[in-house]
C-alpha positions as a LaTeX table, in Angstrom:
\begin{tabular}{lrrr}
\hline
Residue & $x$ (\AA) & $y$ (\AA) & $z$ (\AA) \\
\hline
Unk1 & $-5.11$ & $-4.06$ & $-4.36$ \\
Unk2 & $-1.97$ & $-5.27$ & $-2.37$ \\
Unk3 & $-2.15$ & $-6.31$ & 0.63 \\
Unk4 & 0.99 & $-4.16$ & 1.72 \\
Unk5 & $-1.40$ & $-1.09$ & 1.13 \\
Unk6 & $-4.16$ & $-2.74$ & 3.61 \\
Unk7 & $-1.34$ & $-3.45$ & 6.25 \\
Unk8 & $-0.47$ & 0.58 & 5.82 \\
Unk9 & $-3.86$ & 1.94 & 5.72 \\
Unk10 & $-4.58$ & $-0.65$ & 9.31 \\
Unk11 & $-1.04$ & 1.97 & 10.88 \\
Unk12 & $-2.47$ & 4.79 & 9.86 \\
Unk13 & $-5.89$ & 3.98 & 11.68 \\
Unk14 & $-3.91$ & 3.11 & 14.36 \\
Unk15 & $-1.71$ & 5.92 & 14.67 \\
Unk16 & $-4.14$ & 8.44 & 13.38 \\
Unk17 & $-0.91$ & 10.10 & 12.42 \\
Unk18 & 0.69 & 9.86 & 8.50 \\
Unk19 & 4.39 & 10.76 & 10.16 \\
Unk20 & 4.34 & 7.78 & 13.14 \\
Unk21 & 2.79 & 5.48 & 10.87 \\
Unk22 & 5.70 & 5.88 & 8.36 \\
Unk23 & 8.12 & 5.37 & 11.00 \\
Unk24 & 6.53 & 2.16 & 12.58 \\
Unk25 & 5.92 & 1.28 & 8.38 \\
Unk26 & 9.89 & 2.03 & 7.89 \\
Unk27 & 8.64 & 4.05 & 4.42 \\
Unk28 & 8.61 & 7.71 & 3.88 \\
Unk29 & 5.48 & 9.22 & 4.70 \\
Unk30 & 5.12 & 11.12 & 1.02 \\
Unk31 & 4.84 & 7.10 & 0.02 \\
Unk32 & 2.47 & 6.53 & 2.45 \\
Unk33 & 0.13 & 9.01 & 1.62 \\
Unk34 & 0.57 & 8.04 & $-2.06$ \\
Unk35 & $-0.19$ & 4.57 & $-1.23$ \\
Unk36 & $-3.58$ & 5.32 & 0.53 \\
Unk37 & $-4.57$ & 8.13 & $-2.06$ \\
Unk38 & $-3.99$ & 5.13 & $-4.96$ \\
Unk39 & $-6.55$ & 2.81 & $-2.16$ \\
Unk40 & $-8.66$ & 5.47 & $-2.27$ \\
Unk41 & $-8.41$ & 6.19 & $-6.06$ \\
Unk42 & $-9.22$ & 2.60 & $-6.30$ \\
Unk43 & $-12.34$ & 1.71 & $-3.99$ \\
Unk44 & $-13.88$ & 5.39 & $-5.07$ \\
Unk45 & $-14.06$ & 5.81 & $-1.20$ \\
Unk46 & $-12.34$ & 8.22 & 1.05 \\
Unk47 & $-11.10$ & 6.32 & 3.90 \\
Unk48 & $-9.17$ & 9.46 & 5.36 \\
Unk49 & $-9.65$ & 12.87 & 6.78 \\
Unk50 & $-6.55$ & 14.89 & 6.71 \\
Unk51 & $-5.70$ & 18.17 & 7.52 \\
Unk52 & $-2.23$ & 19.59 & 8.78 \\
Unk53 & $-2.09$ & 17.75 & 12.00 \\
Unk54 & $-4.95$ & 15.64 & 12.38 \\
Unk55 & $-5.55$ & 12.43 & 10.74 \\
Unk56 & $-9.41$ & 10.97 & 11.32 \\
Unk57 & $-10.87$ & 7.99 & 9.59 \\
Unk58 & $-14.40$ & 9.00 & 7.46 \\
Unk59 & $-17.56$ & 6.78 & 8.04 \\
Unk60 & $-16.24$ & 4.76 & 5.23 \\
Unk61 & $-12.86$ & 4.32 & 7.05 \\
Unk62 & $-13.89$ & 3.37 & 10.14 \\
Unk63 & $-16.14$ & 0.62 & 8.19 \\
Unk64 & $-13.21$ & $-0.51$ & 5.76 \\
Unk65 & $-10.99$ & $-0.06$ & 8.96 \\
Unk66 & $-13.45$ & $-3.18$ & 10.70 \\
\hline
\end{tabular}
């Protein structure tokens, strides 16, 4: 785990938005969702909701999010 990916997934709680979060991140936002689909991939969790407009943050994600 890198700790860059923990400072992205900590935006995109924030921002509840993959788009703004890549801006204030100054990455792309294809990147970004790579990045927290490998966190994912790695803790076996799903941290994150998405759909096509709405980011929200799953039990787990609000916990990791803490």
């Amino acid at each position: 785990m890198d700790i860059r990916v923990l400072k992205y997934f900590v935006q995109v709680a924030k921002d509840r938005n993959f788009t703004r979060a890549s801006e204030h991140l100054y990455i792309s936002q294809p990147a970004l969702s790579k990045s927290i689909a490998a966190l994912e991939s790695e803790l076996n969790l799903r941290l994150v909701e998405r759909s096509t407009r709405t980011v929200a943050l799953t039990a787990a994600g609000e916990e990791f999010a803490r």
